């Protein structure tokens, strides 16, 4: 399993939020490129970039994304946040991202997701953001009334690059992961599982690896120093 530093973009800065609340910002790095360079220096080579403003329809950090993705050759970036048009999927991939993360429209419009997944096989990752067991959309602000199991079943036939499952109820709280949720997803879906939300310790990462996660997105614990980033990079990079 690989550990993937999160680079969440808001108003041009790299931030970390508690519980997905835009009113609970705990970390801010004014230049996201500084964050990327920090993680690179420790040995990380795969990164998860999210445009939080685009996810809520409150702006765009596309220029910042472009700077990050073009910084150095040989790095792997998954990029998401407000990707709701096929043209944007194409633009993100053309800009150098290895895969594009689609959430809201993917959950709400299966026909559209099928179209883009078949157009870019293996390069579209679906974000299933979960509160409890309900999948939520629109920057974690809207409920879908759909259980994660139902969503996984609908997505099973598609040629996806993976599933990014975020336990929103654990996000940014440094309280550990929702291991039963992640184990269920890994067991019931053939797609790669990228787990997110609550990673706090090396043991959290080891537990996710044991239940079958392909990758784990790590944010708050790295940025606050709760996790020893060097130790994480040593054990969970490829």
Coordinates of N, CA and C in Angstrom, one line a residue:
X1 N 0.8 -1.2 0.0 CA 0.0 0.0 0.0 C 0.9 1.2 0.0
X2 N 0.4 2.3 -0.6 CA 1.1 3.6 -0.6 C 0.4 4.6 0.2
X3 N 1.2 5.5 0.8 CA 0.6 6.6 1.5 C 0.7 7.8 0.6
X4 N -0.4 8.6 0.5 CA -0.5 9.7 -0.4 C -0.8 11.0 0.3
X5 N 0.1 11.9 0.3 CA -0.1 13.2 1.0 C -1.2 14.0 0.2
X6 N -2.1 14.5 1.0 CA -3.2 15.3 0.4 C -2.8 16.8 0.3
X7 N -3.1 17.4 -0.9 CA -2.8 18.8 -1.1 C -4.2 19.4 -1.4
X8 N -4.9 19.9 -0.4 CA -6.2 20.5 -0.6 C -6.1 22.0 -0.8
X9 N -6.7 22.5 -1.9 CA -6.5 23.8 -2.3 C -7.8 24.7 -2.0
X10 N -7.5 25.8 -1.3 CA -8.6 26.8 -1.0 C -8.0 28.2 -1.1
X11 N -8.6 29.0 -2.0 CA -8.2 30.4 -2.1 C -6.7 30.5 -2.4
X12 N -6.2 29.5 -3.2 CA -4.8 29.5 -3.6 C -3.8 28.9 -2.6
X13 N -4.3 28.6 -1.5 CA -3.5 28.0 -0.4 C -3.7 26.5 -0.3
X14 N -2.8 25.8 0.4 CA -3.0 24.4 0.8 C -3.5 24.4 2.2
X15 N -4.7 23.7 2.4 CA -5.3 23.8 3.7 C -5.7 22.4 4.2
X16 N -6.0 22.3 5.5 CA -6.6 21.1 6.0 C -7.8 21.5 6.9
X17 N -8.9 20.8 6.7 CA -10.2 21.1 7.3 C -10.5 20.0 8.3
X18 N -11.2 20.3 9.4 CA -11.7 19.4 10.4 C -13.1 19.0 10.0
X19 N -13.3 17.7 9.9 CA -14.7 17.1 9.6 C -15.3 17.6 8.3
X20 N -14.5 18.1 7.4 CA -15.0 18.6 6.1 C -15.7 19.9 6.2
X21 N -15.6 20.6 7.4 CA -16.2 21.9 7.5 C -15.3 23.0 7.0
X22 N -15.9 23.8 6.1 CA -15.1 24.9 5.6 C -14.9 26.0 6.6
X23 N -15.7 25.9 7.7 CA -15.5 26.9 8.8 C -14.5 26.4 9.9
X24 N -13.9 25.2 9.6 CA -13.0 24.6 10.6 C -11.7 24.3 9.9
X25 N -11.0 25.4 9.5 CA -9.7 25.2 8.8 C -8.6 25.2 9.9
X26 N -7.8 24.2 9.9 CA -6.8 24.1 11.0 C -5.4 24.3 10.5
X27 N -5.1 24.0 9.2 CA -3.8 24.2 8.6 C -3.9 25.0 7.4
X28 N -2.9 25.9 7.2 CA -2.9 26.7 5.9 C -1.4 26.9 5.6
X29 N -1.1 26.4 4.4 CA 0.3 26.7 3.8 C 0.0 27.6 2.6
X30 N 0.5 28.8 2.7 CA 0.1 29.9 1.7 C 0.5 29.5 0.3
X31 N 1.7 28.8 0.1 CA 2.1 28.4 -1.2 C 2.0 26.9 -1.3
X32 N 1.1 26.3 -2.0 CA 1.0 24.8 -2.0 C 2.2 24.1 -2.6
X33 N 3.0 24.9 -3.4 CA 4.2 24.3 -3.9 C 5.2 24.0 -2.8
X34 N 5.2 24.8 -1.7 CA 6.0 24.5 -0.5 C 5.7 23.2 0.1
X35 N 4.4 22.9 0.2 CA 3.9 21.6 0.8 C 4.4 20.5 -0.1
X36 N 4.2 20.6 -1.4 CA 4.7 19.6 -2.3 C 6.2 19.3 -2.2
X37 N 7.0 20.4 -2.1 CA 8.4 20.2 -2.0 C 8.8 19.6 -0.7
X38 N 8.1 19.9 0.4 CA 8.3 19.3 1.7 C 8.1 17.7 1.6
X39 N 7.0 17.3 1.0 CA 6.8 15.9 0.9 C 7.7 15.2 -0.1
X40 N 8.1 15.9 -1.1 CA 9.1 15.3 -2.1 C 10.4 15.0 -1.4
X41 N 10.8 16.0 -0.6 CA 12.1 15.9 0.1 C 12.2 14.7 1.0
X42 N 11.0 14.2 1.5 CA 10.9 13.1 2.4 C 10.8 11.7 1.6
X43 N 10.5 11.8 0.3 CA 10.5 10.6 -0.4 C 9.1 10.2 -1.0
X44 N 8.1 11.0 -0.8 CA 6.8 10.8 -1.4 C 6.8 11.1 -2.9
X45 N 6.1 10.3 -3.6 CA 6.1 10.5 -5.1 C 4.7 10.5 -5.7
X46 N 3.7 10.2 -4.8 CA 2.3 10.2 -5.3 C 1.5 11.2 -4.4
X47 N 0.6 12.0 -5.1 CA 0.0 13.1 -4.4 C -1.5 13.2 -4.8
X48 N -2.3 13.6 -3.8 CA -3.8 13.7 -4.1 C -4.1 15.2 -4.0
X49 N -4.5 15.8 -5.1 CA -4.8 17.3 -5.1 C -6.3 17.5 -5.3
X50 N -6.8 18.3 -4.4 CA -8.3 18.6 -4.5 C -8.5 20.1 -4.5
X51 N -9.3 20.6 -5.5 CA -9.7 22.0 -5.6 C -11.0 22.1 -4.8
X52 N -10.9 22.5 -3.5 CA -12.0 22.7 -2.6 C -13.0 23.7 -3.1
X53 N -12.4 24.8 -3.6 CA -13.3 25.9 -4.1 C -14.1 25.5 -5.3
X54 N -13.5 24.7 -6.2 CA -14.3 24.2 -7.4 C -15.3 23.2 -6.9
X55 N -15.0 22.4 -5.9 CA -16.0 21.4 -5.4 C -17.3 22.1 -4.9
X56 N -17.1 23.3 -4.4 CA -18.3 24.0 -3.9 C -18.8 25.1 -4.9
X57 N -18.2 25.1 -6.0 CA -18.6 26.1 -7.0 C -18.3 27.6 -6.6
X58 N -17.3 27.7 -5.8 CA -16.9 29.1 -5.3 C -15.6 29.6 -5.9
X59 N -15.2 29.0 -7.0 CA -14.0 29.5 -7.6 C -13.2 28.4 -8.2
X60 N -11.9 28.7 -8.5 CA -11.1 27.6 -9.1 C -9.6 27.9 -8.8
X61 N -9.0 26.8 -8.5 CA -7.5 26.8 -8.3 C -6.8 26.0 -9.4
X62 N -7.3 26.1 -10.6 CA -6.8 25.4 -11.8 C -5.4 25.8 -12.0
X63 N -5.0 27.1 -11.9 CA -3.7 27.5 -12.1 C -2.7 26.9 -11.1
X64 N -3.2 26.8 -9.8 CA -2.3 26.2 -8.8 C -2.1 24.7 -9.1
X65 N -3.2 24.0 -9.5 CA -3.1 22.6 -9.9 C -2.0 22.4 -11.0
X66 N -2.1 23.3 -12.0 CA -1.1 23.2 -13.1 C 0.3 23.3 -12.6
X67 N 0.5 24.3 -11.7 CA 1.9 24.5 -11.2 C 2.4 23.2 -10.4
X68 N 1.5 22.6 -9.7 CA 1.9 21.4 -8.9 C 2.2 20.3 -9.8
X69 N 1.3 20.0 -10.7 CA 1.4 18.8 -11.6 C 2.7 18.9 -12.5
X70 N 3.0 20.1 -12.9 CA 4.2 20.3 -13.8 C 5.5 20.6 -13.1
X71 N 5.5 20.4 -11.7 CA 6.7 20.8 -11.0 C 7.9 19.9 -11.3
X72 N 7.7 18.6 -11.4 CA 8.8 17.7 -11.6 C 8.3 16.5 -12.3
X73 N 9.2 15.9 -13.2 CA 8.8 14.7 -13.9 C 8.8 13.5 -13.0
X74 N 8.0 12.5 -13.4 CA 8.1 11.2 -12.7 C 7.2 11.1 -11.5
X75 N 6.4 12.2 -11.2 CA 5.5 12.1 -10.1 C 4.1 11.7 -10.5
X76 N 3.3 11.2 -9.5 CA 1.9 10.7 -9.8 C 1.0 11.6 -9.1
X77 N 0.0 12.2 -9.8 CA -1.0 13.0 -9.2 C -2.4 12.5 -9.5
X78 N -3.2 12.4 -8.5 CA -4.7 12.3 -8.7 C -5.2 13.7 -8.4
X79 N -6.1 14.2 -9.3 CA -6.6 15.5 -9.2 C -8.1 15.5 -9.3
X80 N -8.8 16.2 -8.3 CA -10.2 16.3 -8.3 C -10.7 17.6 -7.7
X81 N -12.0 17.7 -7.6 CA -12.6 18.8 -7.0 C -13.4 19.6 -8.1
X82 N -14.7 19.4 -8.1 CA -15.6 20.1 -9.0 C -15.5 19.7 -10.5
X83 N -15.0 18.4 -10.7 CA -14.9 17.9 -12.0 C -16.2 17.3 -12.4
X84 N -17.0 18.1 -13.2 CA -18.4 17.6 -13.5 C -18.7 17.7 -15.0
X85 N -17.7 17.9 -15.8 CA -17.9 18.0 -17.3 C -16.8 17.1 -17.9
X86 N -17.1 16.4 -19.0 CA -16.2 15.6 -19.7 C -15.0 16.4 -20.2
X87 N -15.2 17.7 -20.5 CA -14.1 18.6 -21.0 C -13.1 18.8 -19.9
X88 N -13.6 18.9 -18.6 CA -12.7 19.1 -17.5 C -11.9 17.8 -17.2
X89 N -12.6 16.7 -17.3 CA -11.9 15.4 -17.2 C -10.7 15.4 -18.2
X90 N -11.0 15.7 -19.4 CA -10.0 15.6 -20.5 C -8.9 16.6 -20.2
X91 N -9.2 17.8 -19.7 CA -8.2 18.9 -19.5 C -7.3 18.5 -18.3
X92 N -7.9 17.9 -17.3 CA -7.1 17.5 -16.1 C -6.0 16.4 -16.5
X93 N -6.5 15.5 -17.3 CA -5.6 14.4 -17.8 C -4.6 14.9 -18.7
X94 N -5.0 15.8 -19.6 CA -4.1 16.4 -20.6 C -3.0 17.3 -19.9
X95 N -3.4 17.8 -18.7 CA -2.5 18.7 -18.0 C -1.4 17.9 -17.2
X96 N -1.5 16.6 -17.2 CA -0.4 15.8 -16.6 C -0.8 15.0 -15.4
X97 N -2.1 15.0 -15.0 CA -2.5 14.2 -13.9 C -2.6 12.7 -14.4
X98 N -2.2 11.8 -13.5 CA -2.3 10.4 -13.8 C -3.7 9.9 -13.8
X99 N -4.5 10.5 -12.9 CA -5.9 10.1 -12.9 C -6.7 11.3 -12.4
X100 N -8.0 11.3 -12.7 CA -8.9 12.4 -12.3 C -10.0 11.8 -11.4
X101 N -10.2 12.6 -10.4 CA -11.2 12.1 -9.4 C -12.5 12.9 -9.6
X102 N -13.6 12.1 -9.8 CA -14.9 12.7 -10.0 C -15.8 12.2 -8.9
X103 N -16.6 13.1 -8.4 CA -17.5 12.8 -7.2 C -18.9 13.1 -7.5
X104 N -19.3 14.3 -7.3 CA -20.8 14.6 -7.3 C -21.5 14.1 -8.6
X105 N -21.0 14.5 -9.7 CA -21.7 14.1 -10.9 C -21.6 12.6 -11.2
X106 N -20.5 12.0 -10.8 CA -20.4 10.5 -10.9 C -21.4 9.8 -10.1
X107 N -21.7 10.3 -8.9 CA -22.6 9.7 -8.0 C -24.1 9.9 -8.5
X108 N -24.3 11.1 -9.1 CA -25.7 11.5 -9.4 C -26.1 11.1 -10.9
X109 N -25.1 10.9 -11.7 CA -25.3 10.7 -13.2 C -24.5 9.5 -13.7
X110 N -25.0 8.3 -13.5 CA -24.3 7.1 -13.9 C -24.0 7.1 -15.4
X111 N -24.9 7.6 -16.2 CA -24.7 7.5 -17.7 C -23.5 8.4 -18.0
X112 N -23.4 9.5 -17.4 CA -22.2 10.4 -17.7 C -20.9 9.7 -17.2
X113 N -20.9 9.1 -16.0 CA -19.7 8.5 -15.5 C -19.3 7.3 -16.4
X114 N -20.3 6.6 -16.9 CA -20.0 5.5 -17.8 C -19.3 6.0 -19.1
X115 N -19.8 7.1 -19.6 CA -19.2 7.7 -20.8 C -17.8 8.1 -20.6
X116 N -17.5 8.8 -19.5 CA -16.1 9.3 -19.3 C -15.2 8.1 -18.9
X117 N -15.7 7.1 -18.1 CA -14.9 6.0 -17.7 C -14.5 5.2 -19.0
X118 N -15.4 5.0 -19.9 CA -15.1 4.2 -21.1 C -14.2 5.0 -22.0
X119 N -14.3 6.3 -22.0 CA -13.4 7.2 -22.8 C -12.0 7.2 -22.3
X120 N -11.9 7.1 -21.0 CA -10.5 7.2 -20.3 C -10.4 6.0 -19.4
X121 N -10.4 4.8 -19.9 CA -10.4 3.6 -19.0 C -9.1 3.6 -18.1
X122 N -9.4 3.3 -16.9 CA -8.4 3.1 -15.9 C -7.8 4.5 -15.3
X123 N -8.4 5.6 -15.8 CA -7.9 6.9 -15.3 C -8.9 7.7 -14.6
X124 N -10.1 7.2 -14.4 CA -11.1 7.9 -13.7 C -11.3 7.2 -12.3
X125 N -11.1 8.0 -11.3 CA -11.4 7.5 -9.9 C -12.6 8.1 -9.4
X126 N -13.5 7.3 -8.8 CA -14.8 7.9 -8.3 C -14.6 8.1 -6.8
X127 N -14.9 9.3 -6.4 CA -14.9 9.7 -5.0 C -16.3 9.4 -4.3
X128 N -16.2 8.5 -3.4 CA -17.5 8.2 -2.6 C -17.2 8.7 -1.2
X129 N -17.8 9.9 -0.9 CA -17.6 10.5 0.4 C -18.7 10.1 1.3
X130 N -18.4 9.5 2.4 CA -19.3 8.8 3.3 C -19.4 9.4 4.6
X131 N -20.7 9.7 5.1 CA -21.0 10.1 6.4 C -21.8 8.9 7.0
X132 N -21.2 8.2 8.0 CA -21.8 7.0 8.5 C -21.8 6.0 7.4
X133 N -22.9 5.8 6.7 CA -22.9 4.9 5.5 C -23.4 5.6 4.3
X134 N -23.9 6.8 4.5 CA -24.6 7.5 3.4 C -23.5 8.2 2.6
X135 N -23.6 8.1 1.2 CA -22.7 8.8 0.3 C -23.2 10.2 0.2
X136 N -22.3 11.2 0.4 CA -22.7 12.6 0.3 C -22.0 13.3 -0.9
X137 N -22.5 14.4 -1.3 CA -22.0 15.0 -2.6 C -21.9 16.5 -2.3
X138 N -21.5 17.2 -3.4 CA -21.4 18.7 -3.4 C -20.5 19.2 -2.3
X139 N -19.3 18.8 -2.2 CA -18.4 19.2 -1.2 C -18.8 18.8 0.2
X140 N -19.5 17.6 0.3 CA -19.9 17.0 1.5 C -21.1 17.8 2.1
X141 N -21.8 18.6 1.4 CA -22.9 19.4 1.9 C -24.2 18.8 1.6
X142 N -24.4 17.8 0.7 CA -25.7 17.3 0.3 C -25.7 15.8 0.5
X143 N -26.7 15.3 1.1 CA -26.9 13.8 1.2 C -27.5 13.2 -0.1
X144 N -27.2 12.0 -0.3 CA -27.7 11.3 -1.5 C -28.8 10.3 -1.2
X145 N -29.0 10.0 0.1 CA -29.9 8.9 0.5 C -29.5 7.6 0.0
X146 N -28.2 7.4 -0.4 CA -27.7 6.1 -0.9 C -26.6 5.5 0.0
X147 N -26.8 4.3 0.3 CA -25.8 3.5 1.1 C -24.6 3.3 0.2
X148 N -23.4 3.2 0.8 CA -22.2 3.0 0.1 C -22.2 1.7 -0.6
X149 N -22.9 0.7 -0.1 CA -23.0 -0.6 -0.8 C -23.7 -0.5 -2.1
X150 N -24.8 0.3 -2.1 CA -25.5 0.4 -3.3 C -24.7 1.2 -4.4
X151 N -24.0 2.1 -4.0 CA -23.1 2.9 -4.9 C -22.0 2.0 -5.5
X152 N -21.4 1.2 -4.6 CA -20.4 0.3 -5.1 C -20.9 -0.7 -6.1
X153 N -22.1 -1.2 -5.9 CA -22.7 -2.2 -6.8 C -22.9 -1.6 -8.1
X154 N -23.4 -0.3 -8.2 CA -23.7 0.3 -9.5 C -22.4 0.6 -10.2
X155 N -21.3 0.8 -9.5 CA -20.0 1.1 -10.2 C -19.2 -0.1 -10.6
X156 N -19.5 -1.2 -10.1 CA -18.7 -2.4 -10.2 C -18.3 -2.7 -11.7
X157 N -19.3 -2.6 -12.7 CA -18.9 -3.0 -14.0 C -18.0 -2.0 -14.8
X158 N -17.8 -0.8 -14.3 CA -17.1 0.2 -15.0 C -15.6 0.1 -15.0
X159 N -14.9 0.5 -16.1 CA -13.5 0.4 -16.1 C -12.8 1.6 -15.4
X160 N -13.0 1.6 -14.1 CA -12.5 2.7 -13.3 C -11.0 2.5 -12.9
X161 N -10.4 3.6 -12.5 CA -9.0 3.6 -12.0 C -9.0 3.3 -10.5
X162 N -10.2 3.4 -9.9 CA -10.2 3.1 -8.4 C -11.4 3.8 -7.8
X163 N -11.5 3.6 -6.5 CA -12.5 4.2 -5.7 C -11.8 5.0 -4.5
X164 N -12.1 6.3 -4.4 CA -11.6 7.0 -3.3 C -12.7 7.2 -2.3
X165 N -12.6 6.4 -1.2 CA -13.6 6.4 -0.2 C -13.1 7.2 1.0
X166 N -13.8 8.3 1.3 CA -13.5 9.2 2.4 C -14.5 9.1 3.5
X167 N -14.1 8.7 4.7 CA -15.0 8.7 5.8 C -15.0 10.1 6.4
X168 N -16.0 10.8 5.9 CA -16.1 12.3 6.2 C -16.2 12.4 7.8
X169 N -16.9 11.5 8.4 CA -17.1 11.6 9.9 C -15.8 11.4 10.6
X170 N -14.7 11.0 9.9 CA -13.4 10.9 10.5 C -12.4 11.9 10.1
X171 N -12.8 12.6 9.0 CA -11.9 13.5 8.3 C -11.3 14.6 9.2
X172 N -10.0 14.7 9.3 CA -9.3 15.8 10.0 C -9.4 15.8 11.5
X173 N -9.9 14.7 12.1 CA -10.1 14.7 13.5 C -9.1 13.9 14.3
X174 N -8.1 13.3 13.6 CA -7.0 12.6 14.2 C -7.5 11.6 15.2
X175 N -8.6 10.9 14.8 CA -9.2 9.9 15.7 C -9.2 8.5 15.2
X176 N -8.4 8.2 14.2 CA -8.3 6.9 13.6 C -9.3 6.7 12.4
X177 N -9.1 5.7 11.7 CA -9.9 5.4 10.5 C -11.1 4.6 10.8
X178 N -12.1 4.6 9.8 CA -13.3 3.8 9.9 C -12.9 2.4 9.2
X179 N -12.2 1.6 10.0 CA -11.7 0.4 9.4 C -12.8 -0.6 8.9
X180 N -13.9 -0.8 9.6 CA -15.0 -1.6 9.1 C -15.5 -1.2 7.7
X181 N -15.6 0.2 7.6 CA -16.1 0.7 6.3 C -15.1 0.3 5.2
X182 N -13.8 0.6 5.4 CA -12.8 0.4 4.4 C -12.7 -1.1 4.1
X183 N -12.8 -2.0 5.1 CA -12.7 -3.4 4.9 C -13.9 -3.9 4.0
X184 N -15.1 -3.3 4.3 CA -16.2 -3.7 3.5 C -16.1 -3.3 2.0
X185 N -15.6 -2.1 1.8 CA -15.3 -1.6 0.4 C -14.3 -2.5 -0.3
X186 N -13.2 -2.8 0.4 CA -12.2 -3.6 -0.2 C -12.7 -5.0 -0.6
X187 N -13.5 -5.5 0.3 CA -14.0 -6.9 0.1 C -15.1 -7.0 -1.0
X188 N -15.9 -5.9 -1.1 CA -17.0 -6.0 -2.0 C -16.8 -5.3 -3.4
X189 N -15.7 -4.7 -3.6 CA -15.4 -4.0 -4.9 C -14.1 -4.6 -5.5
X190 N -14.2 -4.7 -6.8 CA -12.9 -5.2 -7.5 C -12.0 -4.0 -7.8
X191 N -12.5 -2.8 -7.6 CA -11.7 -1.6 -7.9 C -10.7 -1.3 -6.8
X192 N -9.6 -0.7 -7.2 CA -8.6 -0.3 -6.2 C -9.3 0.7 -5.2
X193 N -8.9 0.5 -3.9 CA -9.4 1.3 -2.9 C -8.4 2.3 -2.4
X194 N -8.7 3.6 -2.5 CA -7.9 4.6 -1.9 C -8.7 5.1 -0.7
X195 N -8.2 4.9 0.5 CA -8.9 5.2 1.7 C -8.5 6.5 2.2
X196 N -9.5 7.3 2.7 CA -9.2 8.6 3.3 C -10.1 8.9 4.5
X197 N -9.5 9.7 5.4 CA -10.3 10.1 6.5 C -9.8 9.5 7.8
X198 N -9.2 10.3 8.7 CA -8.8 9.8 10.0 C -7.5 9.2 10.2
X199 N -6.7 9.0 9.1 CA -5.4 8.4 9.3 C -4.6 9.2 10.3
X200 N -4.2 8.5 11.4 CA -3.5 9.2 12.5 C -2.2 8.6 12.9
X201 N -2.1 7.3 12.8 CA -0.9 6.6 13.2 C -0.4 5.6 12.1
X202 N 0.8 5.1 12.3 CA 1.4 4.1 11.4 C 0.5 2.9 11.5
X203 N 0.0 2.6 12.7 CA -0.9 1.4 12.8 C -2.1 1.5 12.0
X204 N -2.7 2.7 11.9 CA -3.8 3.0 11.0 C -3.5 2.6 9.5
X205 N -2.3 3.0 9.1 CA -1.9 2.6 7.7 C -1.7 1.1 7.6
X206 N -1.1 0.5 8.6 CA -0.9 -0.9 8.5 C -2.2 -1.7 8.5
X207 N -3.1 -1.2 9.2 CA -4.5 -1.8 9.3 C -5.2 -1.7 7.9
X208 N -5.1 -0.5 7.3 CA -5.7 -0.3 6.0 C -5.0 -1.3 5.0
X209 N -3.7 -1.4 5.1 CA -3.0 -2.3 4.1 C -3.5 -3.7 4.3
X210 N -3.7 -4.2 5.6 CA -4.1 -5.5 5.9 C -5.5 -5.8 5.3
X211 N -6.4 -4.8 5.3 CA -7.7 -5.1 4.8 C -7.8 -5.0 3.3
X212 N -6.7 -4.5 2.6 CA -6.7 -4.6 1.2 C -6.7 -3.2 0.5
X213 N -6.5 -2.1 1.2 CA -6.5 -0.8 0.5 C -5.2 -0.8 -0.4
X214 N -5.4 -0.1 -1.5 CA -4.3 0.1 -2.4 C -3.5 1.3 -2.0
X215 N -4.2 2.3 -1.5 CA -3.5 3.5 -1.1 C -4.3 4.2 0.0
X216 N -3.6 5.1 0.8 CA -4.3 5.8 1.8 C -3.9 7.3 1.7
X217 N -4.9 8.1 1.6 CA -4.6 9.6 1.5 C -4.5 10.1 2.9
X218 N -3.4 10.8 3.2 CA -3.1 11.3 4.5 C -3.0 12.8 4.5
X219 N -3.7 13.5 5.4 CA -3.7 14.9 5.4 C -3.2 15.5 6.8
X220 N -4.2 15.7 7.6 CA -4.0 16.4 8.9 C -2.8 15.8 9.7
X221 N -2.7 14.5 9.8 CA -1.7 13.9 10.6 C -0.3 14.3 10.1
X222 N -0.1 14.4 8.8 CA 1.2 14.8 8.3 C 1.4 16.3 8.5
X223 N 0.4 17.1 8.2 CA 0.6 18.5 8.3 C 0.8 19.0 9.7
X224 N 0.3 18.3 10.7 CA 0.4 18.7 12.1 C 1.6 18.0 12.8
X225 N 2.2 17.1 12.1 CA 3.3 16.4 12.7 C 2.9 15.2 13.6
X226 N 1.6 14.9 13.7 CA 1.2 13.8 14.5 C 1.8 12.5 14.0
X227 N 1.9 12.4 12.7 CA 2.6 11.3 12.1 C 4.0 11.7 11.7
X228 N 4.9 10.8 11.9 CA 6.3 11.0 11.4 C 6.3 10.8 9.9
X229 N 6.4 11.9 9.2 CA 6.3 11.8 7.7 C 7.4 11.0 7.1
X230 N 8.6 11.1 7.7 CA 9.7 10.3 7.2 C 9.5 8.8 7.3
X231 N 9.0 8.4 8.5 CA 8.7 7.0 8.7 C 7.6 6.5 7.8
X232 N 6.6 7.3 7.6 CA 5.5 7.0 6.7 C 6.1 6.7 5.2
X233 N 6.9 7.7 4.8 CA 7.5 7.6 3.4 C 8.3 6.3 3.3
X234 N 9.1 6.0 4.4 CA 10.0 4.9 4.3 C 9.2 3.6 4.2
X235 N 8.0 3.5 4.9 CA 7.3 2.2 4.9 C 6.2 2.1 3.8
X236 N 5.7 3.3 3.4 CA 4.5 3.2 2.5 C 4.7 4.0 1.2
X237 N 5.9 4.0 0.6 CA 6.0 4.5 -0.8 C 6.6 3.4 -1.6
X238 N 6.4 3.6 -3.0 CA 6.9 2.6 -3.9 C 8.0 3.2 -4.8

